[in-house]
Structures are given as C-alpha cells and as structure tokens.
PDB file of C-alpha atoms in Angstrom:
ATOM      1  CA  MET O   1      59.847-134.672 -62.054  1.00 53.00           C
ATOM      2  CA  LEU O   2      60.776-136.547 -58.884  1.00 66.00           C
ATOM      3  CA  ASP O   3      63.246-139.221 -59.296  1.00 76.00           C
ATOM      4  CA  LEU O   4      61.857-141.153 -56.359  1.00 78.00           C
ATOM      5  CA  ASN O   5      59.647-144.137 -55.731  1.00 80.00           C
ATOM      6  CA  GLU O   6      56.628-144.135 -53.353  1.00 82.00           C
ATOM      7  CA  ILE O   7      58.693-145.203 -50.204  1.00 78.00           C
ATOM      8  CA  GLU O   8      61.210-142.546 -50.982  1.00 78.00           C
ATOM      9  CA  ILE O   9      58.643-139.986 -51.340  1.00 83.00           C
ATOM     10  CA  LEU O  10      57.219-140.978 -47.955  1.00 82.00           C
ATOM     11  CA  GLN O  11      60.758-140.567 -46.434  1.00 80.00           C
ATOM     12  CA  VAL O  12      61.528-137.182 -47.722  1.00 82.00           C
ATOM     13  CA  ALA O  13      58.048-136.182 -46.548  1.00 87.00           C
ATOM     14  CA  LEU O  14      58.712-137.342 -43.063  1.00 84.00           C
ATOM     15  CA  SER O  15      62.089-135.979 -42.911  1.00 84.00           C
ATOM     16  CA  HIS O  16      60.805-132.551 -44.126  1.00 86.00           C
ATOM     17  CA  GLU O  17      57.803-132.497 -41.710  1.00 90.00           C
ATOM     18  CA  ARG O  18      60.317-133.445 -38.800  1.00 89.00           C
ATOM     19  CA  ARG O  19      62.868-130.747 -39.727  1.00 89.00           C
ATOM     20  CA  ALA O  20      60.111-128.094 -40.087  1.00 93.00           C
ATOM     21  CA  ARG O  21      58.709-129.053 -36.673  1.00 94.00           C
ATOM     22  CA  GLU O  22      62.071-128.881 -35.110  1.00 93.00           C
ATOM     23  CA  PHE O  23      62.611-125.515 -36.492  1.00 93.00           C
ATOM     24  CA  TYR O  24      59.090-124.114 -35.437  1.00 94.00           C
ATOM     25  CA  ASP O  25      59.685-125.522 -32.009  1.00 95.00           C
ATOM     26  CA  ARG O  26      62.908-123.463 -31.510  1.00 92.00           C
ATOM     27  CA  MET O  27      61.226-120.306 -32.990  1.00 92.00           C
ATOM     28  CA  ALA O  28      58.180-120.793 -30.731  1.00 94.00           C
ATOM     29  CA  VAL O  29      60.655-120.857 -27.755  1.00 93.00           C
ATOM     30  CA  ARG O  30      62.426-117.938 -28.966  1.00 90.00           C
ATOM     31  CA  TYR O  31      59.452-115.708 -29.402  1.00 90.00           C
ATOM     32  CA  GLY O  32      57.424-117.033 -26.192  1.00 91.00           C
ATOM     33  CA  ASP O  33      54.054-115.746 -25.885  1.00 91.00           C
ATOM     34  CA  SER O  34      54.022-113.396 -28.693  1.00 91.00           C
ATOM     35  CA  THR O  35      51.669-113.780 -31.779  1.00 91.00           C
ATOM     36  CA  ALA O  36      54.973-114.921 -33.638  1.00 91.00           C
ATOM     37  CA  GLY O  37      55.336-117.423 -30.846  1.00 92.00           C
ATOM     38  CA  ASP O  38      51.721-118.590 -31.102  1.00 94.00           C
ATOM     39  CA  LEU O  39      52.030-118.937 -34.952  1.00 95.00           C
ATOM     40  CA  PHE O  40      55.131-121.042 -34.685  1.00 95.00           C
ATOM     41  CA  ARG O  41      53.585-123.196 -31.971  1.00 96.00           C
ATOM     42  CA  TYR O  42      50.667-123.861 -34.467  1.00 96.00           C
ATOM     43  CA  LEU O  43      52.850-124.651 -37.325  1.00 95.00           C
ATOM     44  CA  SER O  44      54.899-127.182 -35.109  1.00 96.00           C
ATOM     45  CA  GLY O  45      51.625-128.803 -34.114  1.00 95.00           C
ATOM     46  CA  GLU O  46      50.449-128.967 -37.657  1.00 94.00           C
ATOM     47  CA  GLU O  47      53.744-130.526 -38.755  1.00 93.00           C
ATOM     48  CA  ASP O  48      53.413-132.990 -35.789  1.00 91.00           C
ATOM     49  CA  GLY O  49      49.827-133.984 -37.156  1.00 91.00           C
ATOM     50  CA  HIS O  50      51.490-134.397 -40.729  1.00 92.00           C
ATOM     51  CA  ILE O  51      54.258-136.760 -39.240  1.00 88.00           C
ATOM     52  CA  ARG O  52      51.590-138.788 -37.570  1.00 86.00           C
ATOM     53  CA  LYS O  53      49.344-139.147 -40.711  1.00 86.00           C
ATOM     54  CA  LEU O  54      52.279-140.245 -42.788  1.00 84.00           C
ATOM     55  CA  ALA O  55      53.623-142.740 -40.244  1.00 81.00           C
ATOM     56  CA  ALA O  56      50.174-144.059 -39.127  1.00 75.00           C
ATOM     57  CA  ARG O  57      48.589-144.388 -42.388  1.00 67.00           C
ATOM     58  CA  TYR O  58      51.471-146.227 -43.999  1.00 67.00           C
ATOM     59  CA  ARG O  59      52.862-147.731 -40.785  1.00 67.00           C
ATOM     60  CA  TYR O  60      56.233-146.252 -41.747  1.00 61.00           C
ATOM     61  CA  PRO O  61      58.072-145.290 -38.645  1.00 59.00           C
ATOM     62  CA  ALA O  62      59.211-141.790 -38.405  1.00 53.00           C
ATOM     63  CA  PHE O  63      62.642-142.921 -37.130  1.00 53.00           C
ATOM     64  CA  GLU O  64      63.356-144.708 -40.487  1.00 55.00           C
ATOM     65  CA  ALA O  65      63.119-141.454 -42.411  1.00 51.00           C
ATOM     66  CA  ALA O  66      65.935-139.975 -40.072  1.00 53.00           C
ATOM     67  CA  LEU O  67      68.139-142.791 -41.040  1.00 48.00           C
ATOM     68  CA  GLN O  68      67.720-142.147 -44.749  1.00 54.00           C
ATOM     69  CA  GLU O  69      67.512-138.471 -44.969  1.00 50.00           C
ATOM     70  CA  LYS O  70      71.149-137.959 -45.649  1.00 45.00           C
ATOM     71  CA  HIS O  71      70.844-140.152 -48.799  1.00 47.00           C
ATOM     72  CA  LEU O  72      67.776-138.438 -50.106  1.00 52.00           C
ATOM     73  CA  PRO O  73      67.516-135.240 -52.145  1.00 58.00           C
ATOM     74  CA  TYR O  74      64.618-132.704 -52.223  1.00 63.00           C
ATOM     75  CA  LEU O  75      65.000-131.696 -48.609  1.00 69.00           C
ATOM     76  CA  ILE O  76      65.465-128.071 -47.539  1.00 71.00           C
ATOM     77  CA  ASP O  77      68.023-127.203 -44.906  1.00 72.00           C
ATOM     78  CA  LEU O  78      66.061-124.938 -42.591  1.00 77.00           C
ATOM     79  CA  ASP O  79      69.017-124.760 -40.014  1.00 75.00           C
ATOM     80  CA  ARG O  80      71.537-123.754 -42.721  1.00 76.00           C
ATOM     81  CA  MET O  81      68.956-121.078 -44.037  1.00 77.00           C
ATOM     82  CA  ALA O  82      68.494-119.924 -40.328  1.00 78.00           C
ATOM     83  CA  ARG O  83      72.305-119.352 -39.919  1.00 78.00           C
ATOM     84  CA  GLU O  84      72.842-117.683 -43.120  1.00 79.00           C
ATOM     85  CA  ASP O  85      69.888-115.224 -42.270  1.00 77.00           C
ATOM     86  CA  GLY O  86      71.092-114.518 -38.617  1.00 72.00           C
ATOM     87  CA  VAL O  87      67.906-116.204 -37.359  1.00 72.00           C
ATOM     88  CA  ASP O  88      69.645-118.456 -34.826  1.00 65.00           C
ATOM     89  CA  ALA O  89      72.067-115.608 -33.573  1.00 50.00           C
ATOM     90  CA  GLY O  90      69.585-114.503 -31.214  1.00 56.00           C
ATOM     91  CA  VAL O  91      70.676-110.840 -31.299  1.00 54.00           C
ATOM     92  CA  ASP O  92      67.674-109.233 -32.512  1.00 62.00           C
ATOM     93  CA  THR O  93      64.150-109.985 -31.147  1.00 67.00           C
ATOM     94  CA  GLY O  94      62.203-107.241 -32.712  1.00 77.00           C
ATOM     95  CA  PRO O  95      60.033-107.387 -36.037  1.00 80.00           C
ATOM     96  CA  GLU O  96      62.917-107.859 -38.270  1.00 83.00           C
ATOM     97  CA  ALA O  97      64.120-111.093 -36.413  1.00 82.00           C
ATOM     98  CA  VAL O  98      60.420-112.318 -36.580  1.00 87.00           C
ATOM     99  CA  ARG O  99      60.329-111.330 -40.257  1.00 88.00           C
ATOM    100  CA  ARG O 100      63.409-113.316 -40.946  1.00 86.00           C
ATOM    101  CA  GLY O 101      62.174-116.361 -39.017  1.00 89.00           C
ATOM    102  CA  LEU O 102      58.895-116.329 -40.727  1.00 92.00           C
ATOM    103  CA  GLY O 103      60.687-115.775 -44.012  1.00 91.00           C
ATOM    104  CA  ILE O 104      62.300-119.156 -43.466  1.00 89.00           C
ATOM    105  CA  ALA O 105      58.954-120.763 -42.551  1.00 92.00           C
ATOM    106  CA  ARG O 106      57.505-119.303 -45.737  1.00 94.00           C
ATOM    107  CA  LYS O 107      60.299-120.813 -47.772  1.00 91.00           C
ATOM    108  CA  ALA O 108      59.651-124.214 -45.975  1.00 90.00           C
ATOM    109  CA  GLU O 109      56.065-124.273 -46.577  1.00 92.00           C
ATOM    110  CA  GLN O 110      56.531-123.368 -50.351  1.00 94.00           C
ATOM    111  CA  HIS O 111      58.934-125.996 -50.651  1.00 90.00           C
ATOM    112  CA  ALA O 112      56.472-128.549 -49.128  1.00 91.00           C
ATOM    113  CA  VAL O 113      53.751-127.449 -51.426  1.00 94.00           C
ATOM    114  CA  GLU O 114      56.124-127.934 -54.420  1.00 92.00           C
ATOM    115  CA  PHE O 115      57.066-131.134 -53.174  1.00 90.00           C
ATOM    116  CA  TYR O 116      53.760-132.672 -52.584  1.00 93.00           C
ATOM    117  CA  SER O 117      52.340-131.288 -55.821  1.00 94.00           C
ATOM    118  CA  LEU O 118      55.268-132.998 -57.679  1.00 91.00           C
ATOM    119  CA  ALA O 119      55.215-136.106 -55.578  1.00 91.00           C
ATOM    120  CA  GLY O 120      51.333-136.481 -56.341  1.00 93.00           C
ATOM    121  CA  GLY O 121      52.069-136.615 -59.976  1.00 92.00           C
ATOM    122  CA  VAL O 122      54.600-139.527 -59.442  1.00 90.00           C
ATOM    123  CA  VAL O 123      52.866-141.769 -57.360  1.00 91.00           C
ATOM    124  CA  ASP O 124      50.279-144.253 -58.630  1.00 91.00           C
ATOM    125  CA  ASP O 125      48.625-145.407 -55.414  1.00 90.00           C
ATOM    126  CA  HIS O 126      45.276-143.648 -55.017  1.00 93.00           C
ATOM    127  CA  THR O 127      45.475-143.596 -51.183  1.00 90.00           C
ATOM    128  CA  THR O 128      49.062-142.015 -51.473  1.00 90.00           C
ATOM    129  CA  LYS O 129      47.944-139.543 -53.923  1.00 93.00           C
ATOM    130  CA  THR O 130      44.935-138.488 -51.675  1.00 94.00           C
ATOM    131  CA  LEU O 131      47.396-137.954 -48.720  1.00 92.00           C
ATOM    132  CA  LEU O 132      49.864-136.095 -50.765  1.00 94.00           C
ATOM    133  CA  ALA O 133      46.940-133.756 -52.037  1.00 96.00           C
ATOM    134  CA  GLU O 134      45.673-133.259 -48.372  1.00 95.00           C
ATOM    135  CA  LEU O 135      49.267-132.254 -47.135  1.00 94.00           C
ATOM    136  CA  GLU O 136      49.651-129.949 -50.029  1.00 96.00           C
ATOM    137  CA  GLU O 137      46.461-128.173 -49.004  1.00 97.00           C
ATOM    138  CA  GLU O 138      47.305-128.039 -45.576  1.00 95.00           C
ATOM    139  CA  GLU O 139      50.720-126.681 -46.446  1.00 95.00           C
ATOM    140  CA  ARG O 140      49.174-123.902 -48.424  1.00 97.00           C
ATOM    141  CA  HIS O 141      46.909-123.011 -45.404  1.00 96.00           C
ATOM    142  CA  HIS O 142      50.065-122.732 -43.380  1.00 95.00           C
ATOM    143  CA  LEU O 143      51.586-120.439 -46.028  1.00 96.00           C
ATOM    144  CA  ALA O 144      48.475-118.260 -45.992  1.00 96.00           C
ATOM    145  CA  ARG O 145      48.889-117.873 -42.235  1.00 95.00           C
ATOM    146  CA  ILE O 146      52.480-117.022 -42.518  1.00 96.00           C
ATOM    147  CA  GLU O 147      51.729-114.566 -45.435  1.00 96.00           C
ATOM    148  CA  GLY O 148      48.903-112.921 -43.161  1.00 95.00           C
ATOM    149  CA  HIS O 149      51.341-112.680 -40.026  1.00 93.00           C
ATOM    150  CA  LEU O 150      54.068-111.052 -42.127  1.00 92.00           C
ATOM    151  CA  ALA O 151      51.515-108.500 -43.736  1.00 93.00           C
ATOM    152  CA  ASN O 152      50.674-107.502 -40.034  1.00 91.00           C
ATOM    153  CA  LEU O 153      54.316-106.706 -39.208  1.00 86.00           C
ATOM    154  CA  PRO O 154      55.673-103.031 -39.122  1.00 85.00           C
ATOM    155  CA  PRO O 155      57.184-102.095 -42.413  1.00 80.00           C
ATOM    156  CA  GLU O 156      60.795-102.957 -42.836  1.00 73.00           C
ATOM    157  CA  PRO O 157      63.235 -99.888 -41.962  1.00 70.00           C
ATOM    158  CA  ARG O 158      64.634 -98.277 -45.114  1.00 68.00           C
TER     159      ARG O 158
END
C-alpha cells in the first residue's frame, strides 16, 4: 500500500517520468541512429507526453515535482543503477552495453507499472484513477517494446 495522498502521488509520478525521460535522452544520444537509439528516443518522447498529461490535466507544474522529489519515497534512481551497471562508463557500445541500458529501462518501466497500479488503488478521484490506469497501460506498452528489442539482440556471451 502507498502511504501517499493524491498530490504526493502526482509528485512522484512527475518526478519518475522526468527522471526516466532524462535517462532515455542520454541513452538516445549515446546510441545515435541505431535501433536502440531510436527506441530510447521513442521512450523519451513517451515520458515527455506523460509529463504533459500529468501537469496539464491537474495544473500541477512539473517544476514543483522536482522541488519535492528528495522528500518522497517510491522513486527509482536510474542514474545510480546506470553507474552500478557501468552503463554511463561509455566504454562498451556493443550489444552488451545496449542490453545493460535496456535492462535499466526495463526496470524503470516495471517500476512505473507497479507504482501506477498501486497508486490507482489508493486515490478516490475517478479522473485521477483513470489517468493512472492510462499511464499504467502505456508503461506496459513501453515494457513490451523494450522486451521485444532485448529479444532481438544477439545472445549474451558465455
């Protein structure tokens, strides 16, 4: 169960979407015109759309989420994960580097699906429930695209 009110849920959602967009932007630049770069650009654009939906529908400015994020739980630290997995080291640009970057993207999307599912069970407002359900479904779609791309990568070396 989430120990957040509706405004805090929206703050966490905005913060998560912003963090994911920033990570995907960096990965898109890193992988350039490759299919992985295209996927990361797509994911970044989708997260940008989620930010606009959350901010516009509720007139909750995105900058306010950034001011509050250090105080809120339920956020995933994509930058820390990237450092730990060596994604930002920039040493390897082959399939293994793509696999690691997409692995972090998969974790981010799984986290978002779980968060939106839990959050939808906490809020009472029908409009907010609907938005959270829409975002959960879109995140599931992103997860499927990531999984599809991962499935098409060459097998991991043994």
